Amino acid sequence: MTDSKIIINVGRQLGSGGHIIGQELAKEFGCTFYDKEILNLAAKESGFSEKFFEQHDEHWRSFKSLFHLHAQPSGDNSFYPNRFSQESLFLFQADAIRKAADASSCVFVGRCADYILRDYPNVVNLFITADMEERLARVMERHQCDEEAARKIISSKENSRASYYNYFTGKKWGHAESYDLCVNTSMLGLDATVALISHFIRERTRINKKEGGQ
């Protein structure tokens, strides 16, 4: 990876607009965008099906409940081992993230990319939040459900994300000290938030270049 590349890692609360912000930042800085796309890369690296990664995406469960599964073919006459650890899935995904970052400037949404790429230059780690009212509205629209169901979806998904992130990084998901910038999209709206973050990234990378003597 060269110092001219930019890596933007986006942590996000469900319904905060983090995915959209990641996409807009990728356009702004000419980056390759990865959200669930990284699962496809990890599947190719490992030989396992993408569906297997999707089932356990950013989701931490005990090894016994997760991996004592029936073997399933991966398409090349091989089978999933019965005692496959979640650490192995994480390592496949981490390798895919590093290879993508080596190839070009990237925006990664979630999946502990901030930790995996912690030693790379020109890395900016963001966390995107929003007021609960707006988050509920987005989840209700996306899932076509009522507010009670939306609250359950948010609680379940975020508990999984936090457990996954905390376990593999040793940091705290959503805590300010784990990131370079935390932003509430409800304050400015999505477009203005993208502009704010873009300015921050430009200043951050400019300072990095200056400190590096470039």
GROMACS .gro file of C-alpha atoms in nm:
model
  214
    1MET     CA    1   0.000   0.000   0.000
    2THR     CA    2   0.132   0.348  -0.085
    3ASP     CA    3   0.091   0.658   0.130
    4SER     CA    4  -0.121   0.820  -0.142
    5LYS     CA    5  -0.406   0.579  -0.075
    6ILE     CA    6  -0.689   0.660   0.163
    7ILE     CA    7  -0.866   0.404   0.378
    8ILE     CA    8  -1.196   0.508   0.536
    9ASN     CA    9  -1.355   0.274   0.790
   10VAL     CA   10  -1.717   0.337   0.886
   11GLY     CA   11  -1.870   0.197   1.202
   12ARG     CA   12  -2.242   0.269   1.229
   13GLN     CA   13  -2.557   0.226   1.429
   14LEU     CA   14  -2.844   0.058   1.251
   15GLY     CA   15  -3.056   0.316   1.072
   16SER     CA   16  -2.800   0.595   1.113
   17GLY     CA   17  -2.732   0.634   0.741
   18GLY     CA   18  -2.380   0.497   0.775
   19HIS     CA   19  -2.406   0.285   0.461
   20ILE     CA   20  -2.517   0.583   0.251
   21ILE     CA   21  -2.244   0.802   0.397
   22GLY     CA   22  -1.987   0.536   0.316
   23GLN     CA   23  -2.105   0.523  -0.044
   24GLU     CA   24  -2.090   0.903  -0.077
   25LEU     CA   25  -1.742   0.918   0.073
   26ALA     CA   26  -1.626   0.650  -0.172
   27LYS     CA   27  -1.750   0.868  -0.461
   28GLU     CA   28  -1.592   1.181  -0.312
   29PHE     CA   29  -1.247   1.028  -0.271
   30GLY     CA   30  -1.244   0.782  -0.560
   31CYS     CA   31  -1.244   0.479  -0.332
   32THR     CA   32  -1.370   0.127  -0.385
   33PHE     CA   33  -1.672   0.072  -0.161
   34TYR     CA   34  -1.708  -0.242   0.049
   35ASP     CA   35  -1.996  -0.333   0.274
   36LYS     CA   36  -2.138  -0.680   0.218
   37GLU     CA   37  -1.917  -0.695  -0.093
   38ILE     CA   38  -1.632  -0.801   0.133
   39LEU     CA   39  -1.820  -1.124   0.210
   40ASN     CA   40  -1.793  -1.223  -0.155
   41LEU     CA   41  -1.417  -1.163  -0.148
   42ALA     CA   42  -1.382  -1.362   0.173
   43ALA     CA   43  -1.582  -1.647   0.021
   44LYS     CA   44  -1.351  -1.656  -0.281
   45GLU     CA   45  -1.044  -1.655  -0.057
   46SER     CA   46  -1.171  -1.936   0.165
   47GLY     CA   47  -1.354  -2.159  -0.079
   48PHE     CA   48  -1.669  -2.142   0.134
   49SER     CA   49  -1.996  -2.012  -0.004
   50GLU     CA   50  -2.086  -1.646   0.040
   51LYS     CA   51  -2.410  -1.755   0.206
   52PHE     CA   52  -2.209  -1.911   0.490
   53PHE     CA   53  -2.038  -1.577   0.561
   54GLU     CA   54  -2.367  -1.389   0.532
   55GLN     CA   55  -2.528  -1.611   0.796
   56HIS     CA   56  -2.264  -1.507   1.051
   57ASP     CA   57  -2.185  -1.155   0.930
   58GLU     CA   58  -2.081  -0.932   1.224
   59HIS     CA   59  -2.247  -1.184   1.449
   60TRP     CA   60  -2.085  -1.344   1.753
   61ARG     CA   61  -2.218  -1.667   1.897
   62SER     CA   62  -2.064  -1.948   2.097
   63PHE     CA   63  -1.859  -2.196   1.898
   64LYS     CA   64  -2.076  -2.493   1.997
   65SER     CA   65  -2.402  -2.339   1.880
   66LEU     CA   66  -2.250  -2.195   1.566
   67PHE     CA   67  -2.021  -2.458   1.423
   68HIS     CA   68  -2.161  -2.798   1.512
   69LEU     CA   69  -2.346  -2.791   1.181
   70HIS     CA   70  -2.418  -3.040   0.912
   71ALA     CA   71  -2.148  -3.034   0.644
   72GLN     CA   72  -2.255  -2.855   0.328
   73PRO     CA   73  -2.089  -2.864  -0.015
   74SER     CA   74  -1.912  -2.546  -0.122
   75GLY     CA   75  -1.943  -2.616  -0.494
   76ASP     CA   76  -1.606  -2.782  -0.546
   77ASN     CA   77  -1.683  -3.119  -0.383
   78SER     CA   78  -1.531  -3.005  -0.053
   79PHE     CA   79  -1.725  -2.971   0.271
   80TYR     CA   80  -1.740  -2.736   0.567
   81PRO     CA   81  -1.558  -2.889   0.863
   82ASN     CA   82  -1.776  -2.969   1.161
   83ARG     CA   83  -1.538  -2.795   1.399
   84PHE     CA   84  -1.472  -2.469   1.221
   85SER     CA   85  -1.407  -2.170   1.450
   86GLN     CA   86  -1.542  -1.820   1.414
   87GLU     CA   87  -1.184  -1.699   1.442
   88SER     CA   88  -1.120  -1.875   1.112
   89LEU     CA   89  -1.408  -1.690   0.946
   90PHE     CA   90  -1.273  -1.364   1.084
   91LEU     CA   91  -0.924  -1.438   0.949
   92PHE     CA   92  -1.058  -1.512   0.600
   93GLN     CA   93  -1.247  -1.185   0.607
   94ALA     CA   94  -0.947  -0.997   0.746
   95ASP     CA   95  -0.727  -1.130   0.465
   96ALA     CA   96  -0.983  -1.015   0.208
   97ILE     CA   97  -0.997  -0.668   0.366
   98ARG     CA   98  -0.618  -0.633   0.365
   99LYS     CA   99  -0.591  -0.744   0.003
  100ALA     CA  100  -0.856  -0.494  -0.101
  101ALA     CA  101  -0.676  -0.217   0.091
  102ASP     CA  102  -0.345  -0.313  -0.072
  103ALA     CA  103  -0.502  -0.281  -0.416
  104SER     CA  104  -0.667   0.062  -0.394
  105SER     CA  105  -0.816   0.336  -0.179
  106CYS     CA  106  -1.119   0.188  -0.003
  107VAL     CA  107  -1.419   0.261   0.213
  108PHE     CA  108  -1.509  -0.029   0.443
  109VAL     CA  109  -1.836  -0.039   0.635
  110GLY     CA  110  -1.811  -0.235   0.959
  111ARG     CA  111  -1.651  -0.578   0.997
  112CYS     CA  112  -1.370  -0.457   1.224
  113ALA     CA  113  -1.183  -0.303   0.930
  114ASP     CA  114  -1.054  -0.023   1.155
  115TYR     CA  115  -0.876  -0.283   1.370
  116ILE     CA  116  -0.763  -0.501   1.081
  117LEU     CA  117  -0.607  -0.202   0.902
  118ARG     CA  118  -0.479  -0.024   1.214
  119ASP     CA  119  -0.117  -0.025   1.089
  120TYR     CA  120  -0.196   0.113   0.742
  121PRO     CA  121  -0.114   0.478   0.659
  122ASN     CA  122  -0.385   0.735   0.584
  123VAL     CA  123  -0.657   0.548   0.770
  124VAL     CA  124  -0.958   0.740   0.901
  125ASN     CA  125  -1.194   0.562   1.141
  126LEU     CA  126  -1.549   0.696   1.170
  127PHE     CA  127  -1.855   0.609   1.374
  128ILE     CA  128  -2.197   0.720   1.251
  129THR     CA  129  -2.493   0.757   1.483
  130ALA     CA  130  -2.834   0.926   1.468
  131ASP     CA  131  -3.125   1.007   1.696
  132MET     CA  132  -3.338   0.701   1.774
  133GLU     CA  133  -3.648   0.852   1.615
  134GLU     CA  134  -3.476   0.879   1.276
  135ARG     CA  135  -3.317   0.538   1.309
  136LEU     CA  136  -3.653   0.380   1.383
  137ALA     CA  137  -3.810   0.551   1.083
  138ARG     CA  138  -3.540   0.418   0.849
  139VAL     CA  139  -3.563   0.064   0.986
  140MET     CA  140  -3.943   0.068   0.969
  141GLU     CA  141  -3.928   0.174   0.605
  142ARG     CA  142  -3.657  -0.075   0.514
  143HIS     CA  143  -3.824  -0.373   0.680
  144GLN     CA  144  -4.186  -0.261   0.634
  145CYS     CA  145  -4.257  -0.312   1.003
  146ASP     CA  146  -4.403  -0.122   1.299
  147GLU     CA  147  -4.205   0.065   1.563
  148GLU     CA  148  -4.201  -0.221   1.814
  149ALA     CA  149  -4.055  -0.460   1.558
  150ALA     CA  150  -3.803  -0.196   1.447
  151ARG     CA  151  -3.681  -0.154   1.805
  152LYS     CA  152  -3.630  -0.529   1.836
  153ILE     CA  153  -3.437  -0.538   1.506
  154ILE     CA  154  -3.211  -0.253   1.618
  155SER     CA  155  -3.149  -0.407   1.960
  156SER     CA  156  -3.072  -0.753   1.822
  157LYS     CA  157  -2.846  -0.635   1.540
  158GLU     CA  158  -2.652  -0.389   1.751
  159ASN     CA  159  -2.596  -0.638   2.034
  160SER     CA  160  -2.448  -0.872   1.774
  161ARG     CA  161  -2.229  -0.601   1.619
  162ALA     CA  162  -2.102  -0.488   1.960
  163SER     CA  163  -2.019  -0.840   2.076
  164TYR     CA  164  -1.842  -0.918   1.748
  165TYR     CA  165  -1.643  -0.594   1.743
  166ASN     CA  166  -1.549  -0.603   2.112
  167TYR     CA  167  -1.437  -0.965   2.095
  168PHE     CA  168  -1.210  -0.932   1.793
  169THR     CA  169  -1.069  -0.584   1.855
  170GLY     CA  170  -1.041  -0.555   2.232
  171LYS     CA  171  -1.204  -0.212   2.194
  172LYS     CA  172  -1.558  -0.090   2.261
  173TRP     CA  173  -1.800  -0.066   1.970
  174GLY     CA  174  -1.951   0.282   1.950
  175HIS     CA  175  -1.725   0.436   2.217
  176ALA     CA  176  -1.562   0.760   2.103
  177GLU     CA  177  -1.209   0.651   2.199
  178SER     CA  178  -1.228   0.370   1.943
  179TYR     CA  179  -1.259   0.612   1.647
  180ASP     CA  180  -1.112   0.930   1.499
  181LEU     CA  181  -1.449   1.100   1.448
  182CYS     CA  182  -1.802   1.027   1.570
  183VAL     CA  183  -2.090   1.208   1.401
  184ASN     CA  184  -2.465   1.226   1.465
  185THR     CA  185  -2.632   1.255   1.125
  186SER     CA  186  -2.948   1.398   1.281
  187MET     CA  187  -2.766   1.723   1.357
  188LEU     CA  188  -2.691   1.825   0.996
  189GLY     CA  189  -2.861   1.568   0.773
  190LEU     CA  190  -2.683   1.320   0.550
  191ASP     CA  191  -2.554   1.557   0.280
  192ALA     CA  192  -2.405   1.809   0.522
  193THR     CA  193  -2.261   1.527   0.731
  194VAL     CA  194  -2.081   1.392   0.423
  195ALA     CA  195  -1.941   1.740   0.359
  196LEU     CA  196  -1.825   1.770   0.720
  197ILE     CA  197  -1.656   1.430   0.717
  198SER     CA  198  -1.496   1.500   0.377
  199HIS     CA  199  -1.338   1.817   0.515
  200PHE     CA  200  -1.211   1.625   0.818
  201ILE     CA  201  -1.058   1.355   0.597
  202ARG     CA  202  -0.883   1.610   0.377
  203GLU     CA  203  -0.738   1.788   0.678
  204ARG     CA  204  -0.636   1.460   0.841
  205THR     CA  205  -0.456   1.330   0.532
  206ARG     CA  206  -0.293   1.671   0.473
  207ILE     CA  207  -0.152   1.668   0.825
  208ASN     CA  208  -0.034   1.310   0.782
  209LYS     CA  209   0.153   1.403   0.464
  210LYS     CA  210   0.308   1.706   0.633
  211GLU     CA  211   0.423   1.499   0.932
  212GLY     CA  212   0.560   1.238   0.692
  213GLY     CA  213   0.767   1.501   0.510
  214GLN     CA  214   0.581   1.460   0.181
   0.00000   0.00000   0.00000
